[in-house]
Structures are given as C-alpha cells and as structure tokens.
Short mmCIF file of C-alpha atoms in Angstrom, two decimals:
data_model
loop_
_atom_site.label_atom_id
_atom_site.label_comp_id
_atom_site.label_asym_id
_atom_site.label_seq_id
_atom_site.Cartn_x
_atom_site.Cartn_y
_atom_site.Cartn_z
CA MET T 1 -39.81 -10.27 3.70
CA LEU T 2 -37.16 -7.82 2.83
CA LEU T 3 -35.23 -6.68 -0.16
CA ARG T 4 -32.63 -8.97 -1.55
CA PHE T 5 -29.91 -7.13 -3.39
CA ILE T 6 -26.29 -6.43 -4.10
CA ALA T 7 -25.72 -2.70 -3.61
CA ALA T 8 -23.62 0.47 -3.39
CA ALA T 9 -23.46 2.78 -0.38
CA ALA T 10 -21.47 3.49 2.76
CA ALA T 11 -22.13 5.26 6.02
CA VAL T 12 -19.99 6.73 8.79
CA LEU T 13 -21.58 8.35 11.85
CA PHE T 14 -20.87 11.81 13.16
CA SER T 15 -22.34 13.71 16.10
CA VAL T 16 -23.54 17.31 16.28
CA GLY T 17 -26.23 16.98 18.94
CA GLN T 18 -28.30 14.90 16.51
CA THR T 19 -26.48 11.94 14.92
CA PHE T 20 -26.60 11.17 11.21
CA ALA T 21 -24.71 8.93 8.79
CA GLN T 22 -22.98 10.07 5.64
CA ASP T 23 -20.94 8.56 2.80
CA SER T 24 -17.22 8.26 3.42
CA GLU T 25 -14.29 7.38 1.26
CA GLU T 26 -12.23 6.61 4.36
CA ARG T 27 -14.05 3.76 6.08
CA GLU T 28 -12.65 1.05 3.84
CA GLY T 29 -9.66 2.96 2.55
CA GLY T 30 -11.38 3.49 -0.78
CA ILE T 31 -11.86 -0.23 -1.46
CA VAL T 32 -15.18 -0.98 -3.14
CA GLY T 33 -16.89 -4.29 -2.41
CA THR T 34 -20.19 -5.76 -3.55
CA GLY T 35 -23.22 -5.72 -1.27
CA ILE T 36 -25.95 -8.34 -0.99
CA VAL T 37 -29.15 -7.55 0.86
CA GLY T 38 -31.90 -10.06 1.33
CA VAL T 39 -33.58 -12.78 3.33
CA ILE T 40 -31.43 -15.76 4.30
CA THR T 41 -32.98 -18.85 2.70
CA GLU T 42 -30.43 -21.55 3.53
CA LEU T 43 -27.50 -22.24 5.81
CA GLY T 44 -24.23 -24.08 5.13
CA SER T 45 -22.48 -20.78 4.66
CA ILE T 46 -25.50 -18.56 3.95
CA TYR T 47 -27.63 -18.27 0.84
CA VAL T 48 -29.14 -14.88 -0.03
CA ASN T 49 -30.87 -14.21 -3.37
CA GLY T 50 -29.66 -17.62 -4.50
CA GLN T 51 -26.05 -16.54 -3.97
CA LYS T 52 -23.86 -18.72 -1.74
CA ILE T 53 -21.79 -16.57 0.60
CA GLU T 54 -18.91 -17.98 2.62
CA ILE T 55 -18.86 -16.63 6.18
CA THR T 56 -16.63 -16.79 9.23
CA ASN T 57 -18.76 -17.97 12.14
CA ASP T 58 -17.30 -15.47 14.60
CA LEU T 59 -17.78 -12.45 12.30
CA GLN T 60 -19.93 -10.00 14.27
CA VAL T 61 -23.29 -9.04 12.79
CA THR T 62 -23.92 -5.32 13.26
CA GLY T 63 -27.43 -4.05 13.86
CA SER T 64 -28.62 -7.40 15.21
CA VAL T 65 -31.24 -7.48 17.95
CA PRO T 66 -29.96 -8.93 20.23
CA GLY T 67 -26.28 -9.08 19.21
CA ILE T 68 -25.17 -12.21 17.32
CA ALA T 69 -22.25 -13.53 15.29
CA ALA T 70 -22.52 -14.84 11.74
CA GLY T 71 -22.67 -18.46 12.91
CA GLU T 72 -25.95 -17.67 14.69
CA LEU T 73 -27.75 -16.39 11.60
CA LYS T 74 -30.88 -18.30 10.62
CA PRO T 75 -33.22 -18.49 7.64
CA GLY T 76 -35.77 -15.69 7.56
CA LEU T 77 -33.44 -12.98 8.85
CA THR T 78 -32.71 -10.13 6.48
CA VAL T 79 -29.09 -9.11 6.05
CA ALA T 80 -26.97 -6.60 4.15
CA VAL T 81 -23.69 -8.32 3.33
CA VAL T 82 -20.59 -6.68 1.89
CA VAL T 83 -18.84 -9.39 -0.10
CA ARG T 84 -15.76 -9.81 -2.25
CA LEU T 85 -15.56 -12.12 -5.23
CA GLU T 86 -12.65 -14.57 -4.86
CA GLY T 87 -12.53 -16.68 -7.99
CA ASP T 88 -16.12 -17.87 -8.20
CA ILE T 89 -16.86 -17.52 -4.47
CA TRP T 90 -18.50 -14.68 -2.59
CA ARG T 91 -16.78 -14.10 0.76
CA ALA T 92 -18.47 -11.99 3.44
CA GLU T 93 -16.51 -9.03 4.83
CA HIS T 94 -19.30 -7.24 6.72
CA ILE T 95 -22.78 -8.40 7.72
CA ARG T 96 -25.55 -6.14 8.99
CA GLN T 97 -28.97 -7.35 10.07
CA VAL T 98 -31.63 -5.18 8.44
CA LEU T 99 -34.78 -4.82 10.52
CA PRO T 100 -37.74 -2.91 9.08
CA LEU T 101 -39.29 -2.63 12.55
CA VAL T 102 -38.26 -3.12 16.17
CA GLY T 103 -40.79 -2.11 18.78
CA PRO T 104 -43.88 -3.01 20.81
CA VAL T 105 -46.93 -4.65 19.23
CA GLU T 106 -49.72 -2.06 19.11
CA ALA T 107 -52.51 -4.14 17.57
CA ILE T 108 -53.21 -7.67 16.37
CA GLY T 109 -55.61 -8.69 13.62
CA ASP T 110 -56.26 -11.59 11.27
CA GLY T 111 -52.82 -12.55 9.91
CA MET T 112 -51.28 -9.22 10.83
CA LEU T 113 -50.00 -7.06 13.64
CA THR T 114 -49.06 -3.40 13.97
CA VAL T 115 -45.68 -2.16 15.17
CA LEU T 116 -44.85 1.58 15.44
CA GLY T 117 -47.93 2.38 13.39
CA THR T 118 -46.98 0.13 10.44
CA GLN T 119 -48.91 -3.01 9.50
CA VAL T 120 -46.92 -6.26 9.38
CA ASP T 121 -48.40 -9.05 7.24
CA LEU T 122 -47.53 -12.42 8.78
CA GLY T 123 -48.30 -14.70 5.84
CA ALA T 124 -47.65 -18.27 7.05
CA LEU T 125 -45.69 -17.17 10.12
CA PRO T 126 -47.26 -18.19 13.45
CA LEU T 127 -48.50 -15.42 15.72
CA ASN T 128 -46.58 -15.78 18.99
CA ALA T 129 -46.87 -12.23 20.35
CA THR T 130 -49.44 -10.32 22.35
CA ILE T 131 -50.14 -6.59 22.52
CA GLY T 132 -47.29 -4.83 24.31
CA ASP T 133 -44.66 -7.48 23.46
CA TRP T 134 -41.52 -6.15 21.80
CA VAL T 135 -40.66 -7.81 18.49
CA ALA T 136 -37.95 -7.60 15.82
CA VAL T 137 -39.44 -7.84 12.33
CA SER T 138 -37.51 -9.07 9.28
CA GLY T 139 -39.16 -8.80 5.89
CA LEU T 140 -39.78 -6.86 2.68
CA TRP T 141 -41.49 -3.52 2.43
CA LYS T 142 -44.55 -3.68 0.16
CA SER T 143 -46.16 -0.29 -0.28
CA GLU T 144 -46.49 1.04 3.29
CA ARG T 145 -46.59 -2.41 4.92
CA VAL T 146 -44.00 -5.05 5.76
CA SER T 147 -44.38 -8.61 4.50
CA ALA T 148 -42.66 -10.52 7.29
CA SER T 149 -40.11 -13.31 6.87
CA SER T 150 -39.31 -13.60 10.60
CA ILE T 151 -40.80 -12.26 13.83
CA ASP T 152 -38.58 -12.60 16.90
CA LEU T 153 -39.84 -11.87 20.41
CA LEU T 154 -37.62 -9.61 22.53
CA PRO T 155 -38.68 -10.35 26.12
CA ASP T 156 -35.60 -8.78 27.75
CA TRP T 157 -34.84 -6.06 25.20
CA GLN T 158 -33.74 -2.80 26.80
CA GLY T 159 -32.59 -1.13 23.60
CA PRO T 160 -34.27 1.40 21.30
CA ALA T 161 -37.12 1.06 18.86
CA GLU T 162 -36.17 1.09 15.16
CA VAL T 163 -37.67 1.63 11.73
CA SER T 164 -35.60 1.04 8.56
CA GLY T 165 -36.66 1.52 4.97
CA THR T 166 -37.16 3.97 2.11
CA TYR T 167 -37.75 7.61 2.97
CA PHE T 168 -39.89 9.86 0.78
CA ARG T 169 -40.18 13.58 1.40
CA PRO T 170 -43.72 14.29 2.60
CA ALA T 171 -46.14 16.78 1.13
CA THR T 172 -46.22 20.20 2.80
CA GLY T 173 -47.81 19.97 6.22
CA GLN T 174 -47.55 16.18 6.41
CA PRO T 175 -45.33 14.33 8.93
CA ASP T 176 -42.16 12.48 7.99
CA ARG T 177 -42.78 8.75 7.69
CA ILE T 178 -41.23 5.45 6.74
CA GLY T 179 -44.12 3.20 5.80
CA ARG T 180 -46.89 4.33 8.16
CA THR T 181 -44.47 4.99 11.02
CA GLU T 182 -44.48 8.69 11.87
CA ILE T 183 -41.08 10.18 12.72
CA SER T 184 -40.73 12.96 15.27
CA GLY T 185 -37.78 14.39 17.17
CA ILE T 186 -35.39 14.62 14.20
CA SER T 187 -36.18 16.17 10.84
CA PRO T 188 -34.34 14.21 8.13
CA ARG T 189 -33.62 17.29 6.01
CA HIS T 190 -30.40 15.86 4.60
CA LEU T 191 -32.23 12.89 3.06
CA SER T 192 -33.58 12.79 -0.49
CA SER T 193 -36.64 10.86 -1.66
CA GLY T 194 -35.68 7.25 -2.29
CA ASP T 195 -32.85 7.17 0.29
CA PHE T 196 -32.57 4.27 2.70
CA ALA T 197 -32.84 5.42 6.31
CA ARG T 198 -32.46 3.69 9.67
CA ILE T 199 -34.03 5.53 12.60
CA THR T 200 -33.76 4.56 16.26
CA GLY T 201 -35.41 6.10 19.29
CA SER T 202 -38.37 5.67 21.63
CA PRO T 203 -41.75 4.24 20.61
CA VAL T 204 -44.75 6.57 20.66
CA PRO T 205 -48.30 5.74 19.57
CA GLY T 206 -48.19 5.22 15.80
CA GLY T 207 -44.54 6.11 15.42
CA ILE T 208 -41.10 6.77 16.83
CA GLU T 209 -39.47 9.67 18.69
CA ALA T 210 -36.16 9.67 16.85
CA GLU T 211 -32.84 9.99 18.63
CA ARG T 212 -30.52 8.77 15.87
CA LEU T 213 -30.75 8.71 12.09
CA GLU T 214 -28.47 6.87 9.67
CA SER T 215 -28.58 6.66 5.89
CA GLY T 216 -27.25 3.85 3.71
CA VAL T 217 -27.68 0.12 4.04
CA PHE T 218 -24.10 -1.13 4.38
CA ASP T 219 -21.18 -0.90 6.76
CA ALA T 220 -18.66 -0.32 3.96
CA ARG T 221 -18.47 1.00 0.40
CA VAL T 222 -20.03 -1.21 -2.23
CA GLY T 223 -20.39 -1.10 -5.99
CA ILE T 224 -22.95 -3.04 -8.02
CA VAL T 225 -26.36 -3.62 -6.50
CA GLN T 226 -28.76 -6.46 -7.16
CA VAL T 227 -32.17 -6.02 -5.57
CA GLU T 228 -35.17 -8.21 -5.07
CA GLY T 229 -38.22 -6.51 -3.64
CA PHE T 230 -41.29 -4.48 -4.51
CA TYR T 231 -41.42 -1.29 -6.53
CA SER T 232 -42.80 1.85 -4.95
CA GLU T 233 -45.62 3.81 -6.53
CA PRO T 234 -43.99 6.39 -8.83
CA LYS T 235 -44.08 9.93 -7.46
CA PRO T 236 -45.55 12.84 -9.48
CA ASP T 237 -42.08 13.58 -10.92
CA GLY T 238 -41.73 9.92 -11.99
CA LEU T 239 -39.29 8.88 -9.24
CA TYR T 240 -39.58 5.28 -8.08
CA THR T 241 -37.42 2.73 -6.27
CA VAL T 242 -37.27 -0.87 -5.18
CA LEU T 243 -38.35 -0.31 -1.60
CA GLY T 244 -35.50 -0.55 0.90
CA SER T 245 -32.73 -0.44 -1.70
CA GLY T 246 -31.69 3.20 -1.92
CA LEU T 247 -31.66 2.84 -5.74
CA ILE T 248 -33.84 5.24 -7.73
CA ALA T 249 -35.01 5.66 -11.30
CA PHE T 250 -37.54 7.82 -13.15
CA THR T 251 -40.36 6.90 -15.48
CA ASP T 252 -42.75 8.81 -17.70
CA ARG T 253 -45.05 5.76 -17.82
CA PRO T 254 -46.07 5.21 -14.17
CA GLY T 255 -48.78 2.76 -15.13
CA MET T 256 -46.09 0.31 -16.28
CA ILE T 257 -44.58 -0.02 -12.78
CA ASP T 258 -45.96 -3.22 -11.19
CA VAL T 259 -46.04 -2.63 -7.43
CA ALA T 260 -47.78 -5.93 -6.61
CA SER T 261 -45.09 -8.40 -7.75
CA ARG T 262 -41.54 -8.97 -6.59
CA THR T 263 -38.85 -8.00 -9.02
CA ILE T 264 -35.10 -8.51 -9.30
CA GLN T 265 -33.14 -5.55 -10.67
CA CYS T 266 -29.57 -4.25 -10.60
CA GLY T 267 -27.95 -0.86 -10.33
CA ILE T 268 -24.90 1.08 -9.24
CA ASP T 269 -24.10 4.33 -7.41
CA GLY T 270 -27.70 4.76 -6.28
CA LYS T 271 -29.14 4.44 -9.80
CA LEU T 272 -31.51 1.60 -10.63
CA GLY T 273 -30.81 -0.16 -13.93
CA GLU T 274 -27.54 1.65 -14.68
CA PHE T 275 -23.93 0.41 -14.65
CA SER T 276 -21.64 3.35 -15.37
CA SER T 277 -19.27 4.06 -12.49
CA SER T 278 -16.27 6.25 -11.74
CA THR T 279 -15.03 3.84 -9.06
CA LEU T 280 -15.12 0.48 -10.86
CA SER T 281 -13.39 -0.62 -14.03
CA PRO T 282 -15.44 -2.07 -16.92
CA GLU T 283 -13.78 -5.45 -16.21
CA GLU T 284 -14.84 -5.39 -12.56
CA ILE T 285 -18.38 -4.42 -13.47
CA GLU T 286 -18.65 -7.18 -16.07
CA ALA T 287 -17.33 -9.85 -13.69
CA VAL T 288 -19.84 -8.97 -10.99
CA ARG T 289 -22.74 -8.54 -13.42
CA THR T 290 -22.05 -11.98 -14.87
CA LYS T 291 -21.92 -13.60 -11.43
CA LEU T 292 -25.16 -11.90 -10.40
CA GLU T 293 -26.84 -12.49 -13.78
CA CYS T 294 -27.57 -8.78 -14.11
CA LEU T 295 -28.80 -8.01 -17.61
#
C-alpha cells in the first residue's frame, strides 16, 4: 500500500537530451494548493486518508496505466491529489495515480512477486499473474519492498516500465536504486537523498534502463503535507523520511525511529514535522492543519 499524505511540491518537465522535472512557480500561477497522497479506501467522491474529496468524474487522472478519468478510480489505487479547501470540503483540482512499480513479473513466491528487481508483498490480494505478465502495482513502500494495495494486469500495455518512490544517494561504487530496482541509463545527479522520483524506461533484469526521470509527487504546487506510510531507516547523518513522501527530517536518536509500523505525520516545504512557510499565511496553515488534524 502506498503513502497517504497531504504534501508540498511541484514539477514541470524540460528536455535536454535527458528529461527531468523541476519545481516551478509558473505552472499554477503561484497558487498553492494542498496535496493528498494515499490509497483510495472508499468511493462516493473518493476517500483518501479518511478525507472525503469531491471529484469531477471527467477529470483526467495523469500517470494512470492505462489512462482513466476520475470517475473510473477504484479502492486500492494510490493517488496524489491536489485539493482546495472550500468551506469544509476538499475539492480535487489535479489527480495523479502513483505507481511504485510497472513492469513484467520476474519471479513469484509464497505471497509475493518480484517486479523490476523489487519484492512486492501481496498480503490478502489474490495472485492473478504469471511470470512475464506486465502488472501495475499500487501500494506503500516498506523498507526496500512494496506492500501492495492493488495489482492490475496489463495484457495489452505497450508503454514504458516505471518505478516511483524515495531516492537515496548510494554509497561510492554502488548503483542507483529505488527499493531494490537498479537504475541505469540516467544518473539522477540533481536529486538529493529523500527526494521522490518517478523513473520510466525499459525493463532489464533486476531493474530499469531509464529514459525519463521526474521529481516531485504532484502536478501542481502544494503546501501542507500529511503523510501516512513507513519511516525509512535513518542514514548515518540522521536523515530519514516517510517513504514516498519527499519529506525529510534528521534525528540523533536513530533507534527511536520505528520502521515496522505505519505512521501519520505532517510537514511543509519538504520538511517533515515543520510548519513554517514563506508561501502560506499563518491563517491558511492553521485552517489546513485543523482540517487534517495535524498536531
């Protein structure tokens, strides 16, 4: 299952042979929304992280595999939704499907399968794929695995493979990875440890030959972030994140970070547990924090 959160980031693509994404003040004309990322749990509008979000059925869902509109969303899919608070109602302005893995099944075991070199834990989901089948995996990153909330077969898919999640800079001499998926073809030098990255390309044994790299979860600028997911193991410098969120913090007590249990946390401007912002007024921050029950 994947991160559930309300977050802050924006990405616009540019091309210089290799294609990356970068923050932009221009995409939404400087307007800051609120972002919700998580697994859809109910319909009738959509419910993510317990938050009811009003949608327009014909609103196009970006990043979906295959392409769908908002009215075709179903429980178990993971989405990143840019919303605006109207009175006491969240209204969706942009919806992106977030897929930790899209690619061929490389191996199948007891309650698990492997896609692009990363293990996918099925939990109670039925296994309806065979080796070589292409699948789209929704779910939450837990350590270097994905705990799946939905597995969709892609029998006619002609598009690229994909891995999306938290990037950590590797040790010297080690390959770039997201989870256990090795990344070749593009070196993500512009990324920092803890950034959210979305990489598309061609599947290779145990990984992906990257053709395109994007950073940031959302399709527009957002402010406060609420995340539900699993903590990463703190790095030697104390850096840790809620996996898949793009929000980082530092600790000098790494043993206190519980990586086995889900947690719900909030943050802003890429910082976990902080709420100071140069783009939002104190009144705006307080209104959103109250609605999201951020402490």
